[in-house]
Coordinates of C-alpha atoms in Angstrom, one line a residue:
X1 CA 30.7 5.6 -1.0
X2 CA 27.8 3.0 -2.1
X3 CA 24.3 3.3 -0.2
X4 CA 21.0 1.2 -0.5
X5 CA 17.6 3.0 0.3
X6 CA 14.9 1.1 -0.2
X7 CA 11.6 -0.4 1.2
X8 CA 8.0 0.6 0.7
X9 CA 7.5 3.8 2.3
X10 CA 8.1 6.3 0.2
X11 CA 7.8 9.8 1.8
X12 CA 10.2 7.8 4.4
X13 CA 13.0 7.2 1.7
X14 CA 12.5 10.7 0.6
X15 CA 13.4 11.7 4.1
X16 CA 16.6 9.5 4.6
X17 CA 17.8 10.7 0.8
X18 CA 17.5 13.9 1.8
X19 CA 19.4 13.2 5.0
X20 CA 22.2 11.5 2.9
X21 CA 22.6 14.9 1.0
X22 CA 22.6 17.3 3.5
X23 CA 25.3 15.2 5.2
X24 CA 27.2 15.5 1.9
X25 CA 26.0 19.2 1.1
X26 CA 24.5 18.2 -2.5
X27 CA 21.9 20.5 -3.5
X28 CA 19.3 19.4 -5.9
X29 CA 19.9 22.0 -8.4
X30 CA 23.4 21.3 -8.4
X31 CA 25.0 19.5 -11.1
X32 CA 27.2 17.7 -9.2
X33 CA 23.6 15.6 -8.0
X34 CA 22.7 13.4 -11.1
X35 CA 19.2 10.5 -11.1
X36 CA 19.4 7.8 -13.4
X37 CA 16.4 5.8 -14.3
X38 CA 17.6 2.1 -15.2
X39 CA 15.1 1.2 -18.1
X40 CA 16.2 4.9 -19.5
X41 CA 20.2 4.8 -19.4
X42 CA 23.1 2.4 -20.2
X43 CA 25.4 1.1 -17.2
X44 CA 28.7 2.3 -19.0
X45 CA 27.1 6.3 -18.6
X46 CA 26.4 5.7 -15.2
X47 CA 29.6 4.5 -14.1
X48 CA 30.8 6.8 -16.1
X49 CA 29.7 9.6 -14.4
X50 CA 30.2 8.3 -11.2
X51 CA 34.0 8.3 -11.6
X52 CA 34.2 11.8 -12.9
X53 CA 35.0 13.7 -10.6
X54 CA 33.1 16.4 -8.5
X55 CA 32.3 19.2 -10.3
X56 CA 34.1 22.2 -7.9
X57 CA 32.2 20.5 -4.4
X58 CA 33.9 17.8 -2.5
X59 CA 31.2 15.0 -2.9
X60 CA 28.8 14.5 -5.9
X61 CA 25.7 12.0 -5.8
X62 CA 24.6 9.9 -8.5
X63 CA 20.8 7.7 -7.7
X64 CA 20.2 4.7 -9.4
X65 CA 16.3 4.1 -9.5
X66 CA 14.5 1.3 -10.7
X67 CA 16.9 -1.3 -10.3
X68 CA 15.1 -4.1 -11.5
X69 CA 18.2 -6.7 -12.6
X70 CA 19.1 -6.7 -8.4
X71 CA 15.4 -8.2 -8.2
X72 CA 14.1 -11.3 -9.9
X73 CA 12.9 -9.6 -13.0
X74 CA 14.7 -8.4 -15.9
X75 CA 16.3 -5.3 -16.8
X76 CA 15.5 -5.3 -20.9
X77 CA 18.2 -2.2 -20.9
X78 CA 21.1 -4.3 -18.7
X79 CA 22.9 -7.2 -20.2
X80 CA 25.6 -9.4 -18.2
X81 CA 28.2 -7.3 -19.4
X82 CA 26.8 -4.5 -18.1
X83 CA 25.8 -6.2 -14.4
X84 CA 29.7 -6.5 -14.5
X85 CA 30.7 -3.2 -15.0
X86 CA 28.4 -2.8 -11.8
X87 CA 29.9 -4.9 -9.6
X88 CA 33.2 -4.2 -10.7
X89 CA 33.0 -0.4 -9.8
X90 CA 31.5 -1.4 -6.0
X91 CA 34.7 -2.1 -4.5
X92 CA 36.3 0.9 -5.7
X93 CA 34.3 2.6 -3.1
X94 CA 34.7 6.0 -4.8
X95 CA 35.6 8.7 -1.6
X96 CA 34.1 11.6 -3.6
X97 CA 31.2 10.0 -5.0
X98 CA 27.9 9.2 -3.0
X99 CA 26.2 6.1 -5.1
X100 CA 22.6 5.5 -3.9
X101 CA 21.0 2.9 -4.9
X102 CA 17.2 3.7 -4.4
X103 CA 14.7 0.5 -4.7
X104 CA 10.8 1.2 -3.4
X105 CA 10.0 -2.5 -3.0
X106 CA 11.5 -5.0 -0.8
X107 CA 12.3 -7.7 -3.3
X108 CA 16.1 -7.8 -3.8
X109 CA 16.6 -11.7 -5.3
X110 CA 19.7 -12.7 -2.4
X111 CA 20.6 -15.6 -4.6
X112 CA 22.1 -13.2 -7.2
X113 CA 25.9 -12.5 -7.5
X114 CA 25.3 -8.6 -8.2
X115 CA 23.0 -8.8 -4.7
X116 CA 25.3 -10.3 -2.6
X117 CA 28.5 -7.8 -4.0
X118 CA 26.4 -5.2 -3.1
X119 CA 25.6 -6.3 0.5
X120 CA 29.7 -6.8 0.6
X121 CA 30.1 -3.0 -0.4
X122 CA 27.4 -0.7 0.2
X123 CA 26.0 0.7 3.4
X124 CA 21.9 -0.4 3.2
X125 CA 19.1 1.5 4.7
X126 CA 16.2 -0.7 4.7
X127 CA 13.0 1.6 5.4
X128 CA 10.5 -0.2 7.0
X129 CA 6.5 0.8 7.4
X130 CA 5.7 2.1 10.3
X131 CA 3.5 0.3 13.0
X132 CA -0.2 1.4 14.0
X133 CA 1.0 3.7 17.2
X134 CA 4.2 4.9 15.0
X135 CA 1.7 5.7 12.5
X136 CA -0.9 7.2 14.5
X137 CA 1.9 9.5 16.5
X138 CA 3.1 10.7 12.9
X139 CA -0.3 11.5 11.3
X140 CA -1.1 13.6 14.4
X141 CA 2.1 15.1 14.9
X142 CA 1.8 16.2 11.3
X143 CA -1.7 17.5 11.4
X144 CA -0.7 19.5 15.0
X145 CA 2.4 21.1 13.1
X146 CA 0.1 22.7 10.0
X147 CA -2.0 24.2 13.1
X148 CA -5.2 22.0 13.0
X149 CA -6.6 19.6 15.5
X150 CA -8.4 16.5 15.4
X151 CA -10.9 14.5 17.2
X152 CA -9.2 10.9 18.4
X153 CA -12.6 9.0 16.6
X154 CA -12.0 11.0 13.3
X155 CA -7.7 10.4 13.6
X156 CA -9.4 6.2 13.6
X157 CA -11.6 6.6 10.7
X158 CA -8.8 8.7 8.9
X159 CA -6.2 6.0 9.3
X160 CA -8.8 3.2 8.3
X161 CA -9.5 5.0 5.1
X162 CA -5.5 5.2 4.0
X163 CA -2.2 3.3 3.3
X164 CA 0.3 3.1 5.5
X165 CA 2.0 5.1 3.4
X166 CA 2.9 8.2 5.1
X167 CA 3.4 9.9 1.5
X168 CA -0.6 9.7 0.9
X169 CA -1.5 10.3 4.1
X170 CA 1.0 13.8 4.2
X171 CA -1.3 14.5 0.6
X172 CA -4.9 13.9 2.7
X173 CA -3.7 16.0 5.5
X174 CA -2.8 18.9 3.2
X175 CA -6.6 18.9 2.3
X176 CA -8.0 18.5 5.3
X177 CA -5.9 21.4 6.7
X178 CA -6.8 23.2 3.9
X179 CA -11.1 22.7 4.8
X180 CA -10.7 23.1 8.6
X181 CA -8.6 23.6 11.7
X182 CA -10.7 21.0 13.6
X183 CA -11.2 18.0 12.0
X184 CA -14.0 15.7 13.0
X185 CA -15.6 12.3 12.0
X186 CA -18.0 14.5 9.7
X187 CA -15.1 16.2 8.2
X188 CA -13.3 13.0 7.0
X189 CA -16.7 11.2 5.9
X190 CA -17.0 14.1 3.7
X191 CA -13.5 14.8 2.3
X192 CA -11.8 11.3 2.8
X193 CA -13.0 9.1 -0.5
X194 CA -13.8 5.3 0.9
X195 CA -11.7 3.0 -0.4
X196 CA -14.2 0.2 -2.6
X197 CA -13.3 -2.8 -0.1
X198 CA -14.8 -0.2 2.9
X199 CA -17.9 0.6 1.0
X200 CA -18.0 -3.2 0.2
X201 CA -17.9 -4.3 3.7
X202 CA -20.7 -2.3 4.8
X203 CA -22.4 -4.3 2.1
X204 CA -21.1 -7.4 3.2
X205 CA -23.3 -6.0 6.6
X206 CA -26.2 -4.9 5.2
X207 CA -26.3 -8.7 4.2
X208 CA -25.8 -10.7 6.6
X209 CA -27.9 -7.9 8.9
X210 CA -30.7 -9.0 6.5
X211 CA -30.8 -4.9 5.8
X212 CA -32.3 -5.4 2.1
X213 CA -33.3 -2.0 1.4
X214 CA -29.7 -0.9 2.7
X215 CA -27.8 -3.7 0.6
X216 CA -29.2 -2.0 -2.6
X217 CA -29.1 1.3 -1.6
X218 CA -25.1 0.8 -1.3
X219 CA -24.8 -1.6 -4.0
X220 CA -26.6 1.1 -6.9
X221 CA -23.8 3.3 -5.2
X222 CA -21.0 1.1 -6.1
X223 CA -22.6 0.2 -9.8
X224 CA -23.4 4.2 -10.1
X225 CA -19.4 4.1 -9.6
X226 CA -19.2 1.8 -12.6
X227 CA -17.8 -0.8 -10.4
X228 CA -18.7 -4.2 -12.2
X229 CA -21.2 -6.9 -10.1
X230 CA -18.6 -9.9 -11.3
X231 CA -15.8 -7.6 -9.1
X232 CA -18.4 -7.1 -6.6
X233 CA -19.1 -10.7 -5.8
X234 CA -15.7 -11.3 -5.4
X235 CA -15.4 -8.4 -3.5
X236 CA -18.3 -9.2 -1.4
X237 CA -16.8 -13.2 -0.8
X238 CA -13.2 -11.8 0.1
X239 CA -14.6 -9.3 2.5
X240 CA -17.0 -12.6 4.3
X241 CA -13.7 -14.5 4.0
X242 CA -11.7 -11.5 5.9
X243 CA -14.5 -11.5 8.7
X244 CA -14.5 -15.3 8.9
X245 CA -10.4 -15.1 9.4
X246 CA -10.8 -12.5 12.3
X247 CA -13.1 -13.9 14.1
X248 CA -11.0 -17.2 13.8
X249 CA -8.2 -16.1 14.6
X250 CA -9.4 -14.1 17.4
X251 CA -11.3 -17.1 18.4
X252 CA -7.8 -19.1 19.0
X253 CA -6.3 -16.1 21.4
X254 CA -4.9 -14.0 18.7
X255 CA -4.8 -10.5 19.5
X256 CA -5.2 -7.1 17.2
X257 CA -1.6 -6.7 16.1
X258 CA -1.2 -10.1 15.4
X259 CA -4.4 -10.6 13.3
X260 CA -3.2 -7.7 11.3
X261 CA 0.3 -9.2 11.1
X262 CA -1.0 -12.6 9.6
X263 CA -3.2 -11.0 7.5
X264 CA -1.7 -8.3 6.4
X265 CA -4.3 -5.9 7.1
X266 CA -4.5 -1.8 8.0
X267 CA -4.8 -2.5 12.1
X268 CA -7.5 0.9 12.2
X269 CA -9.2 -1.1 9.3
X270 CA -9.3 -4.3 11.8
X271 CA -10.8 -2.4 14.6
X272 CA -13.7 -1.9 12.6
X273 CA -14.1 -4.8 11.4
X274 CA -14.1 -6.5 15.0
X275 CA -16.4 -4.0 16.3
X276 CA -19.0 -4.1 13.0
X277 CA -18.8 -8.3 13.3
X278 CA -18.6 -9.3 16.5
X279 CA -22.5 -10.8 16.4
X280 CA -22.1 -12.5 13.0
X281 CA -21.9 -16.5 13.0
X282 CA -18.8 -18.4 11.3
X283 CA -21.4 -21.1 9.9
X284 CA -23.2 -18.4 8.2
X285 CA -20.2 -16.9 6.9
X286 CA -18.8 -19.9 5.2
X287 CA -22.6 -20.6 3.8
X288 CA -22.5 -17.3 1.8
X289 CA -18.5 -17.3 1.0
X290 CA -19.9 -20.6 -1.1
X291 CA -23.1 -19.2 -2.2
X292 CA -21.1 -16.5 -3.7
X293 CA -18.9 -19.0 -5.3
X294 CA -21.1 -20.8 -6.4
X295 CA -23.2 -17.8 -8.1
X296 CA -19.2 -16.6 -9.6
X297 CA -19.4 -19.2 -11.4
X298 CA -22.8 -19.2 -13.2
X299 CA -22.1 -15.6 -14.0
X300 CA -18.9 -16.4 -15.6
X301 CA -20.4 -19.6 -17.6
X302 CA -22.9 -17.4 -18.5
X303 CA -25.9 -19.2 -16.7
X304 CA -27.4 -16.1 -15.1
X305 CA -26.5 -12.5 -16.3
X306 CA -24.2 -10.6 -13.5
X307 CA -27.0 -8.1 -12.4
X308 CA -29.7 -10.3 -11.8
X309 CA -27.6 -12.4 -10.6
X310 CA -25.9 -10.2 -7.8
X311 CA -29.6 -8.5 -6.9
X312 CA -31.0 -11.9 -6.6
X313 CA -28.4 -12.7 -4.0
X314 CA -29.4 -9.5 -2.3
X315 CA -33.1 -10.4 -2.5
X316 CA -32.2 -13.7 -1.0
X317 CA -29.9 -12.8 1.1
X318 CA -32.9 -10.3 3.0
X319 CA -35.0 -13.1 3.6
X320 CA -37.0 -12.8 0.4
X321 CA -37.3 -16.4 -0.6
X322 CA -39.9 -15.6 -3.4
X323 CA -36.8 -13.9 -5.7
X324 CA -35.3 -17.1 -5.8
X325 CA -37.4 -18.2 -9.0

C-alpha cells in the first residue's frame, strides 16, 4: 500500500504518520518500521526492502524522506534508472508493505512521469496549515491540556510572535508551561524572543511617529544583536512597503483574512499592524520606501558608510534637518 504525507506543517504530518502506524500496528522500535533518507540510500535497497517480507507482523512500513527527484530539483543520489525501479514497484501495490512517501514542502513538479504514477497509485494526504481560528483553538486547547491558562490579549501577542507551525508553537508552550500556570502579556514579552521583522516594525514606528530618541533606542538594540544596518534598511523599507500594502488593500474593501491571504502574512501579525498604522499616510510611506532606496544604494556603492548612513536617516527622519549635512 503506497501513501503520500506531505505539506508544510510538520508536527501535523507527525500526527497523521503516526495515525498510519497505529492503523497498521508498527511500532517504532520494531524492525519491521524502516526510514530512508534519499540523499543517504540507493533506490535498489529501498525497493529492496520493501518487497521482503514482514518480519513475523502482518504489515511493515518503510518512509521515504526527502524526495527531492518527485520535485523540480535533483536527486545527486537517483539516476533515471533508478526513478524506474520506483515507478515500476508502484503498481505492485504491495498488501503487506505500508510505503510512505513523506515530503515537508508542497512542491511536487506535476509535469513529471514519476509524479503523475504516483498520483495513479498512492493514496496522498496533503497536510495543509491551519487557519488563524484553527490555530488559535489548537494553541489554547494545548496550553488548557498541560493545566495552564491564558489571558485572550497574551494568546494574540503569542500567535504574532510564531509560525504557523504548530511544531514551534507545541516547543514555546512547553516553556511557558514550564514558567507559569497563567500566562499573561507580561509573561510572553518576557519569555517569547521577537522575531527581527517585529522589533523592526516598531522601528519603522518610532519613525514615522517622529519618536527619535525611541528610533535609536531600538535600533542600538537590533545592532547590539549584531544585526547589520545594510539588513536593517531593507528591513526597515519592506516593513513601510508591508504597511503601505495593508492599508491599500484595506483601502479597496479587503478584509483581514484576505489581506493575509494575498500577502501571505501571520493574520495575529496583521492585526497589529492595522491597529499600530491606522493614522500613517500612504504619500508618506512611499516617500521613505524611496528614501530608503535611495540611501541602499549609496551604502552599497560605498558613498556613505552603513552606520552613518542609517542614523542620519533616523536623525532626519525625527525632524532634525541640521544632520542632513
Amino acid at each position: 500500500m503506497n501513501f503520500v504525507i506531505y505539506g508544510e506543517d510538520k508536527l501535523l504530518m507527525e500526527q497523521r504518520l503516526k495515525t498510519l502506524k497505529k492503523k497498521y500496528h508498527i511500532c517504532e522500535e520494531d524492525m519491521n518500521m524502516v526510514t530512508y533518507w534519499c540523499q543517504d540510500s540507493s533506490m535498489s535497497t529501498i525497493i529492496e526492502d520493501a518487497l521482503t517480507p514482514p518480519f513475523l507482523t502482518e504489515y511493515k512500513m518503510i518512509v521515504l524522506k526527502n524526495p527531492l527527484f518527485l520535485t523540480a530539483q535533483k536527486q545527486k543520489t537517483m539516476n533515471d534508472a533508478d526513478i524506474q525501479k520506483f515507478m515500476d514497484y508502484l503498481p505492485l501495490d504491495n498488501p503487506t508493505t505500508i510505503f510512505v512517501i513523506y515530503h515537508d514542502q508542497r512542491n511536487f513538479d506535476e509535469r513529471k512521469k514519476v509524479v503523475k504514477t504516483l498520483r495513479k497509485y498512492a493514496h496522498f494526504y496533503d497536510i495543509e496549515k491551519m487557519d488563524e481560528h484553527q490555530l488559535y483553538k489548537a494553541t489554547h486547547q494545548a496550553i488548557k491540556s498541560r493545566g495552564c491558562e491564558i489571558d485572550e490579549e497574551a494568546l494574540r501577542l503569542f500567535l504574532s510572535r510564531m509560525p504557523s507551525h504548530l511544531l514551534e508553537i507545541s516547543q514555546e508552550v512547553n516553556k511557558l508551561c514550564l514558567y507559569t500556570k497563567h500566562i499573561t502579556v507580561e509573561t510572553i514579552d518576557l519569555l517569547v524572543t521577537k522575531q527581527v521583522e517585529e522589533n523592526v516594525f516598531e522601528l519603522s514606528q518610532a519613525i514615522l511617529n517622529k519618536e527619535t530618541a525611541r528610533s535609536f533606542r531600538i535600533y542600538k538594540d537590533l545592532i547590539m544583536n549584531n544585526e547589520e544596518p545594510v539588513k536593517l534598511i531593507v528591513l526597515i523599507g519592506n516593513a513601510m512597503r508591508l504597511l503601505y500594502q495593508v492599508k491599500l488593500l484595506d483601502r479597496k474593501g479587503y478584509n483581514d483574512r484576505e489581506i493575509a491571504q494575498i500577502l501571505s502574512m501571520n493574520p495575529y501579525r496583521l492585526k497589529y499592524i492595522r491597529r499600530d498604522g491606522k493614522d500613517f499616510d500612504l504619500k508618506e510611506l512611499l516617500a521613505h520606501i524611496d528614501e530608503l532606496s535611495q540611501l541602499d544604494i549609496a551604502v552599497k556603492t560605498g558613498k556613505i558608510d552603513k552606520y552613518k548612513g542609517l542614523e542620519l536617516f533616523l536623525m532626519r527622519m525625527g525632524g532634525n534637518e541640521s544632520w542632513n549635512q
